[in-house]
Tab-separated table of C-alpha atoms in Angstrom:
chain	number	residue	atom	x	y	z
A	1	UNK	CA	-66.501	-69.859	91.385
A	2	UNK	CA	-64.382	-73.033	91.731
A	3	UNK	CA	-61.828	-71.212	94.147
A	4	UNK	CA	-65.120	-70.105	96.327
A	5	UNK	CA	-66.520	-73.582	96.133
A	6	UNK	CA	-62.633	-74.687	97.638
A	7	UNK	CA	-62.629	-72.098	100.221
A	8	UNK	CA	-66.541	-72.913	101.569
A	9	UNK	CA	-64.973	-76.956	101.628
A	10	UNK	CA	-62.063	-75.453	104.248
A	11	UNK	CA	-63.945	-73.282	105.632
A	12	UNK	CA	-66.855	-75.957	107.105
A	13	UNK	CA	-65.428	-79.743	105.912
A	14	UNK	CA	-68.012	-80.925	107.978
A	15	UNK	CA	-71.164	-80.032	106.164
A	16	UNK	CA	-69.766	-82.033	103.258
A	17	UNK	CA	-68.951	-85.490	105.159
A	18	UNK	CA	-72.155	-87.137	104.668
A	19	UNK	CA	-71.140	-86.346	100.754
A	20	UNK	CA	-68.053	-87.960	100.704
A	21	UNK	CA	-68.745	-90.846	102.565
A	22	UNK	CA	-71.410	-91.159	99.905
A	23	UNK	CA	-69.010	-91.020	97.065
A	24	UNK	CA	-66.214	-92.826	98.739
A	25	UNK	CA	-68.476	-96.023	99.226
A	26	UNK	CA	-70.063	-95.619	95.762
A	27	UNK	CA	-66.615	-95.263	94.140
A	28	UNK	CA	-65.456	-98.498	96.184
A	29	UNK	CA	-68.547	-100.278	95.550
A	30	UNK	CA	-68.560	-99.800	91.742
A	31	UNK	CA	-64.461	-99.888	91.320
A	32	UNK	CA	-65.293	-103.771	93.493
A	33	UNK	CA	-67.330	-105.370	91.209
A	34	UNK	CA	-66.231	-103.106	87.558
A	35	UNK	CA	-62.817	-105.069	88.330
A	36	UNK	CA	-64.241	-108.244	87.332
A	37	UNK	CA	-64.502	-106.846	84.021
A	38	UNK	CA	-60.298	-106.316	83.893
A	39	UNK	CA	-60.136	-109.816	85.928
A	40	UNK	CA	-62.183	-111.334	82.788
A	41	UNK	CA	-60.666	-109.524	80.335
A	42	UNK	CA	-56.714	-111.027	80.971
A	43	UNK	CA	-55.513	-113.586	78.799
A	44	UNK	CA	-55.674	-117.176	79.496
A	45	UNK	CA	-59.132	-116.712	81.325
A	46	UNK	CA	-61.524	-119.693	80.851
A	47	UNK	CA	-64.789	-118.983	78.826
A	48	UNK	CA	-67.060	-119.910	82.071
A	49	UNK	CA	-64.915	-118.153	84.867
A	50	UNK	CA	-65.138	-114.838	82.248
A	51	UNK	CA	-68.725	-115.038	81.466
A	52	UNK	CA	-68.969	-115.496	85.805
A	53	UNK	CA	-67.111	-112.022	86.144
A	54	UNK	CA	-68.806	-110.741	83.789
A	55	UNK	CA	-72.153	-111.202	84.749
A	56	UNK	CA	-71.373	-110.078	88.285
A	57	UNK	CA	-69.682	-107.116	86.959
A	58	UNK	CA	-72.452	-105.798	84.847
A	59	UNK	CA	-75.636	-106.915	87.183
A	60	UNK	CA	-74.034	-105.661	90.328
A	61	UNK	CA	-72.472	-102.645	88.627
A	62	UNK	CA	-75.619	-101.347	87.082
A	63	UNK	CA	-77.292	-101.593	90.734
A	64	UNK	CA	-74.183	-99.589	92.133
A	65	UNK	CA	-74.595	-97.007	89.512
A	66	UNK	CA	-78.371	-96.528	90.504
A	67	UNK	CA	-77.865	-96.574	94.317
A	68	UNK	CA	-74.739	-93.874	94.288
A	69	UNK	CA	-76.734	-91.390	92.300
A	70	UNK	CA	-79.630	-91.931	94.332
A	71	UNK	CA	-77.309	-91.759	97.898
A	72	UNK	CA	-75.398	-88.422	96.949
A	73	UNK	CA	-78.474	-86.818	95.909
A	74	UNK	CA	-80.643	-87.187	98.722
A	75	UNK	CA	-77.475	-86.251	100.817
A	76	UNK	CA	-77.114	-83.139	98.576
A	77	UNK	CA	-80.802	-82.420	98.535
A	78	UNK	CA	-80.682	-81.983	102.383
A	79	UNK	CA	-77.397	-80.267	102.021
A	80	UNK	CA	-78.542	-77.309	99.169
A	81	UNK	CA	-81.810	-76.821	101.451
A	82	UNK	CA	-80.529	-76.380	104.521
A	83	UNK	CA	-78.315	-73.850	103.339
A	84	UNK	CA	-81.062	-71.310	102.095
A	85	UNK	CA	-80.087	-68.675	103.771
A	86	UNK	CA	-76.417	-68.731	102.734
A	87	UNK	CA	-77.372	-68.578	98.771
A	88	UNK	CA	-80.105	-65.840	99.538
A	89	UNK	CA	-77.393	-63.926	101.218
A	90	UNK	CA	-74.624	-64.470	98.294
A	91	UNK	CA	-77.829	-63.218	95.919
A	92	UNK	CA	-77.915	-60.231	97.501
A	93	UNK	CA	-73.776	-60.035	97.748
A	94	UNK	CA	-74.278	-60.029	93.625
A	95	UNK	CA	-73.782	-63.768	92.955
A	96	UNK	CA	-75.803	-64.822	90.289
A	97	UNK	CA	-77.965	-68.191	90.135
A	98	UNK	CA	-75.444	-69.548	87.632
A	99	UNK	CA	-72.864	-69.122	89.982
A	100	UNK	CA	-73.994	-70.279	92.898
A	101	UNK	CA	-74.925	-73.407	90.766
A	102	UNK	CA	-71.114	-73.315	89.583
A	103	UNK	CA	-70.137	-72.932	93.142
A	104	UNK	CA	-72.120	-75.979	94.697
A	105	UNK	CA	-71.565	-77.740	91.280
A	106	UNK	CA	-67.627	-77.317	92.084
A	107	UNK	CA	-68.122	-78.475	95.726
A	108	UNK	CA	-69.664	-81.608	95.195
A	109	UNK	CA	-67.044	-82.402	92.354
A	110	UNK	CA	-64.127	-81.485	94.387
A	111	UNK	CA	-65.742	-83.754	97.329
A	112	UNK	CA	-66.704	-86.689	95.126
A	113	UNK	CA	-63.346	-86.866	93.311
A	114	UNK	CA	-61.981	-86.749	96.612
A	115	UNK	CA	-63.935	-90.081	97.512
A	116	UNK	CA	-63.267	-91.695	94.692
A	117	UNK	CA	-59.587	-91.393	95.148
A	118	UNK	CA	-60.055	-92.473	98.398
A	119	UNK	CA	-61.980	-95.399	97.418
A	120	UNK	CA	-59.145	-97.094	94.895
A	121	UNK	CA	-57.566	-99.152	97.843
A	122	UNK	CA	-60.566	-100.547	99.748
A	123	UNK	CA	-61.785	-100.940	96.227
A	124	UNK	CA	-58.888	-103.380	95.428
A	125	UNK	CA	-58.945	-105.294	98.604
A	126	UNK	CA	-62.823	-105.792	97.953
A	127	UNK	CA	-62.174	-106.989	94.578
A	128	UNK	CA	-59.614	-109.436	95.602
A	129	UNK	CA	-62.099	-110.998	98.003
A	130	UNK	CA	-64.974	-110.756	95.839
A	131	UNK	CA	-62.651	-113.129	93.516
A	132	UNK	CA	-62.014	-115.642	95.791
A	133	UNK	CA	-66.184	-115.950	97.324
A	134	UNK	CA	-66.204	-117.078	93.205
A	135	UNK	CA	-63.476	-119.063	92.962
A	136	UNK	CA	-64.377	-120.428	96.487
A	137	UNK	CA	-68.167	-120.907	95.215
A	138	UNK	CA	-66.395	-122.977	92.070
A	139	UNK	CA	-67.908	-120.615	89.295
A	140	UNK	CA	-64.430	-119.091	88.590
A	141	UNK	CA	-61.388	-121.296	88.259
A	142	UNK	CA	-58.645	-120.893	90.907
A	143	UNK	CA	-56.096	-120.319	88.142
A	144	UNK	CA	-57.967	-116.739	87.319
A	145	UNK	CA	-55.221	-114.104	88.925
A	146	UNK	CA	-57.124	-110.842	90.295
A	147	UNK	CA	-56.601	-107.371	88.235
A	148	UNK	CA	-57.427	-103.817	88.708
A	149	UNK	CA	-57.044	-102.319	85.989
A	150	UNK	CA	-58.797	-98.648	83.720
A	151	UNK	CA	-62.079	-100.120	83.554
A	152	UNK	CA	-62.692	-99.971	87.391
A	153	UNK	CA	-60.361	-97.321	87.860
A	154	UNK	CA	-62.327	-95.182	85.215
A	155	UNK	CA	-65.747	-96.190	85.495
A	156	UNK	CA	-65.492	-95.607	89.610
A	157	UNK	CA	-64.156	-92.061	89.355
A	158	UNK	CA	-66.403	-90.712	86.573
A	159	UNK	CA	-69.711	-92.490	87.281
A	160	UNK	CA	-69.447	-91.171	90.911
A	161	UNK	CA	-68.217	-87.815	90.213
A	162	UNK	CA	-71.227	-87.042	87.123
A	163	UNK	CA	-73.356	-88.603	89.478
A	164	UNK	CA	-72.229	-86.029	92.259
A	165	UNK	CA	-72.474	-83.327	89.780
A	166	UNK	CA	-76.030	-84.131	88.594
A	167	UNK	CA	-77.375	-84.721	91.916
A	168	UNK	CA	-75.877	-81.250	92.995
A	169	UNK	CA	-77.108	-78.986	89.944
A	170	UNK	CA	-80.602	-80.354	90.144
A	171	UNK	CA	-80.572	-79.651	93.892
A	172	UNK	CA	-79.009	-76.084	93.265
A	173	UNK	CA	-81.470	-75.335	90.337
A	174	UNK	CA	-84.459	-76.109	92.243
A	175	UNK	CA	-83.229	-74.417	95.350
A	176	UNK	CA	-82.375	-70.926	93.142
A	177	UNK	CA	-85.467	-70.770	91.395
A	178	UNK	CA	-87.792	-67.465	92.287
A	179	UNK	CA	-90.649	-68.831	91.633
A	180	UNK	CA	-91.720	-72.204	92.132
A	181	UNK	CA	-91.312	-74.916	89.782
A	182	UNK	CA	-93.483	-77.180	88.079
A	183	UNK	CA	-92.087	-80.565	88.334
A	184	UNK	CA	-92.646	-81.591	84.559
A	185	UNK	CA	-89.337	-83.656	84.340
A	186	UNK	CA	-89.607	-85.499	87.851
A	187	UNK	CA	-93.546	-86.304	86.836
A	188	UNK	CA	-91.871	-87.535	83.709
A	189	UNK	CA	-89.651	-90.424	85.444
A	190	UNK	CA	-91.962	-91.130	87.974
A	191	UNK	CA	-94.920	-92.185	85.688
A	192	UNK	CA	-92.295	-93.763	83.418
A	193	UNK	CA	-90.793	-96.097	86.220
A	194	UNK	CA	-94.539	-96.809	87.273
A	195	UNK	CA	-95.448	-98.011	84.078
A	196	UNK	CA	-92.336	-99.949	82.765
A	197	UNK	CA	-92.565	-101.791	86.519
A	198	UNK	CA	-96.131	-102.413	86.109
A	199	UNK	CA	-95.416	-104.368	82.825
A	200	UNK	CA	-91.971	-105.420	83.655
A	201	UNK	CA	-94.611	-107.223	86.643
A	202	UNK	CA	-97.025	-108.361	84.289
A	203	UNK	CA	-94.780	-109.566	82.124
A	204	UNK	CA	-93.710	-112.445	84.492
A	205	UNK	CA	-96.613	-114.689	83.312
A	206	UNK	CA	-95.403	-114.920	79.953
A	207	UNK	CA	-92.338	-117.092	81.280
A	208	UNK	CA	-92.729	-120.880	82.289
A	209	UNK	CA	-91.569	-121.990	85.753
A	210	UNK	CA	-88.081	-122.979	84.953
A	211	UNK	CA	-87.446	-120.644	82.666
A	212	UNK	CA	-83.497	-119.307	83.562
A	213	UNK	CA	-85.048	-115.765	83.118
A	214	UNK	CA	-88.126	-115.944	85.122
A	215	UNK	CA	-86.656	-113.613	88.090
A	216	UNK	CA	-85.748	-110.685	86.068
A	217	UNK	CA	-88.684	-109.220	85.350
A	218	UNK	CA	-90.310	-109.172	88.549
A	219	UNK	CA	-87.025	-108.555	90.088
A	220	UNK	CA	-86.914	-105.574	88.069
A	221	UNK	CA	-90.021	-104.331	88.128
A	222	UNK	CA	-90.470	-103.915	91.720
A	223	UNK	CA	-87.073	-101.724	91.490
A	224	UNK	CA	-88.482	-99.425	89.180
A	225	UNK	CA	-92.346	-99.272	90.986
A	226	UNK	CA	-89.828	-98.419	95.114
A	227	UNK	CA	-88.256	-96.062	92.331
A	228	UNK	CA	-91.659	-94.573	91.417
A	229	UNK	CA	-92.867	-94.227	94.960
A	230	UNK	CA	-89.671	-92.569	96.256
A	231	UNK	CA	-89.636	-89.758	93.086
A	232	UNK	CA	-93.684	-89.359	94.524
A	233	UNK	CA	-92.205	-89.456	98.359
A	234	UNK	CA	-93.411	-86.354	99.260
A	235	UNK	CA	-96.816	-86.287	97.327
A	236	UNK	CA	-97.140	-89.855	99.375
A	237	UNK	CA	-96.021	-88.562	102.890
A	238	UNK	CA	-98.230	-85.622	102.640
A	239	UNK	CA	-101.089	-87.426	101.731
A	240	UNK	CA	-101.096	-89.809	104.704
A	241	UNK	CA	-100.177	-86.458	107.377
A	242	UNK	CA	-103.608	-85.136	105.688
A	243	UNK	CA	-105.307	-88.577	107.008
A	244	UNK	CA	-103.373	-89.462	110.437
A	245	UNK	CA	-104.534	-86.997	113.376
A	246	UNK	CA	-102.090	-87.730	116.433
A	247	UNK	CA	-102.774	-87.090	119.794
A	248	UNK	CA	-101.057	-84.887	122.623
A	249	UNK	CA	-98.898	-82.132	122.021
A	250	UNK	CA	-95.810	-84.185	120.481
A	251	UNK	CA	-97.456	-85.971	117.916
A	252	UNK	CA	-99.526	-82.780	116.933
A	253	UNK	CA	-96.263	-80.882	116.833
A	254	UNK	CA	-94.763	-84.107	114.869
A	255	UNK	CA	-97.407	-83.800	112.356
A	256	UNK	CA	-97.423	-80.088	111.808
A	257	UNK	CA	-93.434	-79.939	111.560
A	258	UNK	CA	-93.665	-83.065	108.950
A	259	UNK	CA	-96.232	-81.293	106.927
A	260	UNK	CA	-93.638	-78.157	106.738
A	261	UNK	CA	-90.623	-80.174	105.725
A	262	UNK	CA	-92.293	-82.803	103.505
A	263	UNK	CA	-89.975	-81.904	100.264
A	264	UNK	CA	-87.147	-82.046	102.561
A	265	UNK	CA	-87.788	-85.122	104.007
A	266	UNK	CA	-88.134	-86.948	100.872
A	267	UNK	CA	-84.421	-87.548	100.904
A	268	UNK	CA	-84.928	-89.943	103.783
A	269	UNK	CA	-87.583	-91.661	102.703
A	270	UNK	CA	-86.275	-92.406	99.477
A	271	UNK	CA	-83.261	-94.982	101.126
A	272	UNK	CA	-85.856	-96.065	103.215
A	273	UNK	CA	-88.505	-97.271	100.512
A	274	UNK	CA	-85.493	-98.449	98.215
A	275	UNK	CA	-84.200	-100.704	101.124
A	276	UNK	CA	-87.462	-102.389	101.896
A	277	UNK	CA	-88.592	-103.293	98.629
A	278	UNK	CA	-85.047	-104.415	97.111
A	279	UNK	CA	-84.275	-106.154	100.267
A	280	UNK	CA	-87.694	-107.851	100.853
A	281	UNK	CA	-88.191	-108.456	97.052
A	282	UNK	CA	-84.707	-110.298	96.162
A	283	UNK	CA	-84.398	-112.147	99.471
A	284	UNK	CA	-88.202	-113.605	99.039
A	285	UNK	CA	-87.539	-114.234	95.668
A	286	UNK	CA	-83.932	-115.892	96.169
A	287	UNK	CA	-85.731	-118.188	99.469
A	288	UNK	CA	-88.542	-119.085	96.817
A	289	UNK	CA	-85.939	-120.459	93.912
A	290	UNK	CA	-84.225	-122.033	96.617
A	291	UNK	CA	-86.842	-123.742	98.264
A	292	UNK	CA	-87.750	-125.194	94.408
A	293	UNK	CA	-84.635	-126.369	93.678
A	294	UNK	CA	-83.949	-128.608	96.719
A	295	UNK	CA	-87.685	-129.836	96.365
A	296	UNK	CA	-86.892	-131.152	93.030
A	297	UNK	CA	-83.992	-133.018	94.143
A	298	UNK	CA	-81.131	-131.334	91.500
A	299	UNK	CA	-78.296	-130.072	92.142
A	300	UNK	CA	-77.824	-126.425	91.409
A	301	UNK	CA	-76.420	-124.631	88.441
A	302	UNK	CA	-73.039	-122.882	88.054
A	303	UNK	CA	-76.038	-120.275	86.562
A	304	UNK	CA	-78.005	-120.657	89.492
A	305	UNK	CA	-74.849	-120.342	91.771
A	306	UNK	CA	-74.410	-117.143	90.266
A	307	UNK	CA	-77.678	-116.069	90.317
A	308	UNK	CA	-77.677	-117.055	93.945
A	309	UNK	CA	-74.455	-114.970	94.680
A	310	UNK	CA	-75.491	-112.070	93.274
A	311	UNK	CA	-78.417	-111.704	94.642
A	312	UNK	CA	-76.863	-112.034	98.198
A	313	UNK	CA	-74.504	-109.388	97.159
A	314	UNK	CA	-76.729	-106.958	96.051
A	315	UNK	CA	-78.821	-107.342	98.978
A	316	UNK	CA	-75.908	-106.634	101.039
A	317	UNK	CA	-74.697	-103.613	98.873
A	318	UNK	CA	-78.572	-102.326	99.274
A	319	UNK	CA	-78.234	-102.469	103.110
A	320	UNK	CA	-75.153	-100.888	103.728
A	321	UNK	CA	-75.769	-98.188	100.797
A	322	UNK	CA	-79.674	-98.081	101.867
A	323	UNK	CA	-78.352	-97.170	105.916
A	324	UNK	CA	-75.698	-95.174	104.708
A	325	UNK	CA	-78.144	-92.854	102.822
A	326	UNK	CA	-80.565	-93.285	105.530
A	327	UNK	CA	-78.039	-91.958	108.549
A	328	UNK	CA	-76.486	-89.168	106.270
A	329	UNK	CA	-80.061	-87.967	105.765
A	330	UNK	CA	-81.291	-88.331	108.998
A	331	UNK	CA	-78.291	-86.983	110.389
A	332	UNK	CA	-77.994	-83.722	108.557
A	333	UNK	CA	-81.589	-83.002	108.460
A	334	UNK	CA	-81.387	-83.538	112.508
A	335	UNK	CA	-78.493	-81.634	113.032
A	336	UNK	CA	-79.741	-78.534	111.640
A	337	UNK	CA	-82.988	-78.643	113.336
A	338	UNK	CA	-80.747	-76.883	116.598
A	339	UNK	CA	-81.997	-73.794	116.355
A	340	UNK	CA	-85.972	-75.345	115.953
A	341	UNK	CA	-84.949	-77.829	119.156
A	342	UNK	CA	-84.050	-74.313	121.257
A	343	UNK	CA	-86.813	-72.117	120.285
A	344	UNK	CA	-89.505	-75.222	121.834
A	345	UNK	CA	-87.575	-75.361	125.000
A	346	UNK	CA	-87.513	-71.967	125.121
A	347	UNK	CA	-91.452	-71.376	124.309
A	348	UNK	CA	-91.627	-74.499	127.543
A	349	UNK	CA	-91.337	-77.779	125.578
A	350	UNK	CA	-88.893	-79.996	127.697
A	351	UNK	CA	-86.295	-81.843	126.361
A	352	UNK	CA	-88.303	-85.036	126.595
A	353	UNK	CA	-91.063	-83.804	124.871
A	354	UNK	CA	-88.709	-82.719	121.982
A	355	UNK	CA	-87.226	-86.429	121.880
A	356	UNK	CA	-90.677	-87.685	121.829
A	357	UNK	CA	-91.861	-85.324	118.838
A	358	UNK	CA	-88.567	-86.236	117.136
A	359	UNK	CA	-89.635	-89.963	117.600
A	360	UNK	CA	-92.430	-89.627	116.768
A	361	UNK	CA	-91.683	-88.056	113.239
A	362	UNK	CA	-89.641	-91.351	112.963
A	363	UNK	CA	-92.159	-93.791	113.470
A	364	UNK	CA	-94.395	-91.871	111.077
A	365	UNK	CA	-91.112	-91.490	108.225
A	366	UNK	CA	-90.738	-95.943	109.084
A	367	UNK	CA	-94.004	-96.931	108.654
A	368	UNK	CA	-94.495	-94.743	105.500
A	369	UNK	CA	-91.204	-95.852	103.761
A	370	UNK	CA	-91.831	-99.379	104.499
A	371	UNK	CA	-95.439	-99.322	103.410
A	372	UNK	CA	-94.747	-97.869	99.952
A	373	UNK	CA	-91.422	-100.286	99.815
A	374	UNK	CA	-93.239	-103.530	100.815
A	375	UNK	CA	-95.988	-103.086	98.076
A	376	UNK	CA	-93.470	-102.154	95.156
A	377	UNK	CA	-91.543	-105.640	96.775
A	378	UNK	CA	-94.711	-107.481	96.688
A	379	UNK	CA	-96.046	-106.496	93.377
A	380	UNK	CA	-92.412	-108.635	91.960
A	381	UNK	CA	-93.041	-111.497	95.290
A	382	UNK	CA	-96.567	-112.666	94.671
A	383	UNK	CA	-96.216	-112.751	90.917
A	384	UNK	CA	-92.668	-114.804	90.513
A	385	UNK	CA	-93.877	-116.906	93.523
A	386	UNK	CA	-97.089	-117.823	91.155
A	387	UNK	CA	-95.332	-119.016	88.441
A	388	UNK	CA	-92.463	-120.775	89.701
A	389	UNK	CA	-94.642	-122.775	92.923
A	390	UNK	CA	-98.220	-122.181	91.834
A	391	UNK	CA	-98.790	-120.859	95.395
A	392	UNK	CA	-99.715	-117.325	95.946
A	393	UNK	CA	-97.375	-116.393	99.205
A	394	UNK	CA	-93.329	-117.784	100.116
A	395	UNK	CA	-92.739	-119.728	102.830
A	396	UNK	CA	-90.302	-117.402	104.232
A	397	UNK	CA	-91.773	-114.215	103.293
A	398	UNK	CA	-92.971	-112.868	106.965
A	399	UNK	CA	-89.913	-113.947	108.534
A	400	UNK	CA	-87.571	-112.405	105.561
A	401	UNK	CA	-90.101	-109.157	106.033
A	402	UNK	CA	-90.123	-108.341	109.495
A	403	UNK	CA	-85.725	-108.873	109.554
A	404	UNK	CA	-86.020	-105.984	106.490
A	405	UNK	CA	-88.235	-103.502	108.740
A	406	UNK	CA	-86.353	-103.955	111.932
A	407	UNK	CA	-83.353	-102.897	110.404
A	408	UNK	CA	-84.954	-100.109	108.574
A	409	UNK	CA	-86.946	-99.410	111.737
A	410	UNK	CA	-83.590	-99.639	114.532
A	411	UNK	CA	-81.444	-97.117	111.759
A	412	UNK	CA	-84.161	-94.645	110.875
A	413	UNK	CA	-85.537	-94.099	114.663
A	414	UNK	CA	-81.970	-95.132	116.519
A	415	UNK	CA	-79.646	-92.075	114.282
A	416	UNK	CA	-82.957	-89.452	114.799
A	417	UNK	CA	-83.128	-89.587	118.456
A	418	UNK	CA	-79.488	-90.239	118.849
A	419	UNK	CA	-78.807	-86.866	116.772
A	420	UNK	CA	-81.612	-84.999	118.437
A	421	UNK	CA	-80.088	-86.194	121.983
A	422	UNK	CA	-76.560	-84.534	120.947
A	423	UNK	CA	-78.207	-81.211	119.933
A	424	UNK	CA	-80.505	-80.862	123.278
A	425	UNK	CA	-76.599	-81.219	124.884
A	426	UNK	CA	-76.556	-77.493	123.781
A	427	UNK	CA	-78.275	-75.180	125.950
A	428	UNK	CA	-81.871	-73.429	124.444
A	429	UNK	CA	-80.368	-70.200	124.614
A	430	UNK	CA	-77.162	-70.645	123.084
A	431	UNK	CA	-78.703	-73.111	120.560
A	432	UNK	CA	-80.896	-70.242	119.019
A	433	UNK	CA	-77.893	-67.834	119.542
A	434	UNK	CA	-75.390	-69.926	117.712
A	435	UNK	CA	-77.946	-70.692	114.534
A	436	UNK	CA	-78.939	-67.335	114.088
């Protein structure tokens, strides 16, 4: 099945970019900071520089390793779905479940491998700069020489392509099944990264306020809980469609098409709760420290200059990663909706009632994500803030807030209406002619 898999990739390379874009910036992203490692590990390197690259290495890489799993499997999620009808119609060719699982298996391995090879150069110019922010920053000394060497090269390629190969069989398995499953290993995860965040949370009191640990377990915590809440994603966005009556014909039609593709649409609003609670929780959190440093009067750390960096890194990795996911998902799930957009015109919906139905069904997918993203970012906020100030809210916090949901806000609604706009291009008629 790995020739097939091969001939559906040249057959239709498009349906698989939003894949490897996925892979190729999770490859670079991880091969970036996994460097540091092969930087740190070269003789002659200074205890403190090391224990730097290290630390940025490890942090940074365990957030990449989290975010490319999660970015190539809501993009595959979308993907599998979409192409029901193909795998009902290799069924009844003779294909077997196991091999259409070997087949889309094969095709997101091929693609992600491709990405990852892609990714080695970008990957070494990123490192090299990342090197000199630390050496620039003075926590690495400017004698450290930059290397690439197995440990990025190694851990980029095979943590993105098992990743890509996960994300696909789950996707495949689901999408094969006859009859429908129950769930029992996604309730699993989802009650166990509600839990371990609620006490990861809790456990913030039992640190004093200048402890050197005293962001971690908030910090961590409200990762797992915007982890929790996008596993429940769909349980969440149908609960609120059951609650939120819409008038006029596009936001009915907005609501009843949202209700239909719930499951499917949990890819997007996975990025989209991710992004708003990692971005609003670390940023708060960093403006907080900040703030209590230069209101003591001393001068910062080489550990709180690290802390400080990689914190700003993440938050930038979570944006780019976080839109990334956001505009494959969006764009795929959009794109395919060509044959839905021609049968409304053709039953007498105009194309600006379809624009307004489709934006519509963004404001609704914004407001959820960021809802469900900005409690999981203030259940780690209002706690740290607590013990390290003894005030309840951070200064900064609205400001920091409302910069994280007009991002999420411009990408989510700005690549749905721009993707809906390109498919009314195609006339009604040929639209339903060329999906069927």
């Amino acid at each position: 099945m790995f020739a097939l898999a091969l001939r559906s990739i040249r057959k239709r390379p498009g349906r698989f970019t939003a894949t490897l874009l996925s892979a190729f910036l999770g490859a670079a992203i991880i091969m970036t900071f996994n460097s540091m490692h092969d930087t740190a590990g070269q003789p002659g390197v200074d205890p403190v520089s090391a224990e730097s690259l290290s630390t940025a290495a490890s942090v940074v890489g365990g957030y990449g390793t989290l975010l490319v799993f999660f970015a190539v499997a809501s993009t595959l999620t979308v993907n599998v779905r979409q192409r029901g009808a193909e795998m009902e119609l290799l069924r009844c060719s003779g294909a077997t479940p196991a091999q259409i699982r070997r087949m889309v298996v094969g095709e997101s391995v091929a693609v992600a491998l491709v990405g990852s090879v892609l990714a080695i150069g970008p990957a070494m110019l990123g490192g090299r700069a990342l090197l000199t922010v630390f050496q620039d920053s003075g926590q690495v000394a400017r004698s450290v020489d930059y290397s690439f060497g197995p440990i990025a090269l190694v851990s980029g390629i095979d943590i993105t392509v098992l990743a890509a190969a996960g994300a696909a069989f789950l996707a495949v398995r689901r999408a094969t099944r006859r009859r429908q499953p129950r769930g029992g290993a996604r309730k699993f995860f989802t009650y166990t990264a509600l839990t371990v965040g609620v006490v990861a949370v809790c456990s913030t009191f039992a640190f004093s306020a200048n402890d050197a640990a005293l962001m971690a377990p908030p910090a961590y915590g409200a990762i797992l809980l915007s982890v929790g809440f996008a596993l429940l994603s769909p349980r969440l966005l149908k609960g609120l469609l059951d609650r939120l009556p819409l008038p006029g014909p596009s936001g009915s039609l907005a609501v009843r098409n949202l209700r239909r593709r719930a499951d499917e649409l949990s890819g997007v609003l996975m990025p989209l709760i991710l992004f708003t609670c990692m971005a609003t929780a670390t940023l708060c959190m960093q403006a907080v420290e900040n703030d209590a440093i230069d209101a003591s009067g001393v001068h910062k750390s080489i550990d709180a200059k690290n802390l400080e960096t990689l914190n700003l890194v993440v938050v930038g990795i979570v944006v780019v990663f976080s839109c990334v996911m956001l505009i494959n998902s969006l764009y795929a799930a959009t794109t395919y909706r060509g044959q839905e957009f021609g049968q409304q015109r053709l039953a007498g919906a105009t194309p600006g009632q379809v624009l307004a139905m489709v934006g519509t069904e963004g404001v609704i997918l914004t407001v959820t994500g960021v809802f469900f993203g900005t409690v999981a970012g203030l259940a780690g906020i209002l706690p740290f803030t607590l013990v390290r100030t003894d005030t309840t809210w951070p200064g900064r916090g609205l400001g920091i807030w409302l910069a994280v949901v007009t991002v999420a806000t411009a990408v989510t609604l700005g690549t749905s209406l721009f993707t809906a706009r390109r498919s009314l291009r195609t006339p009604a008629v040929a639209a339903v002619m060329l999906a069927a």
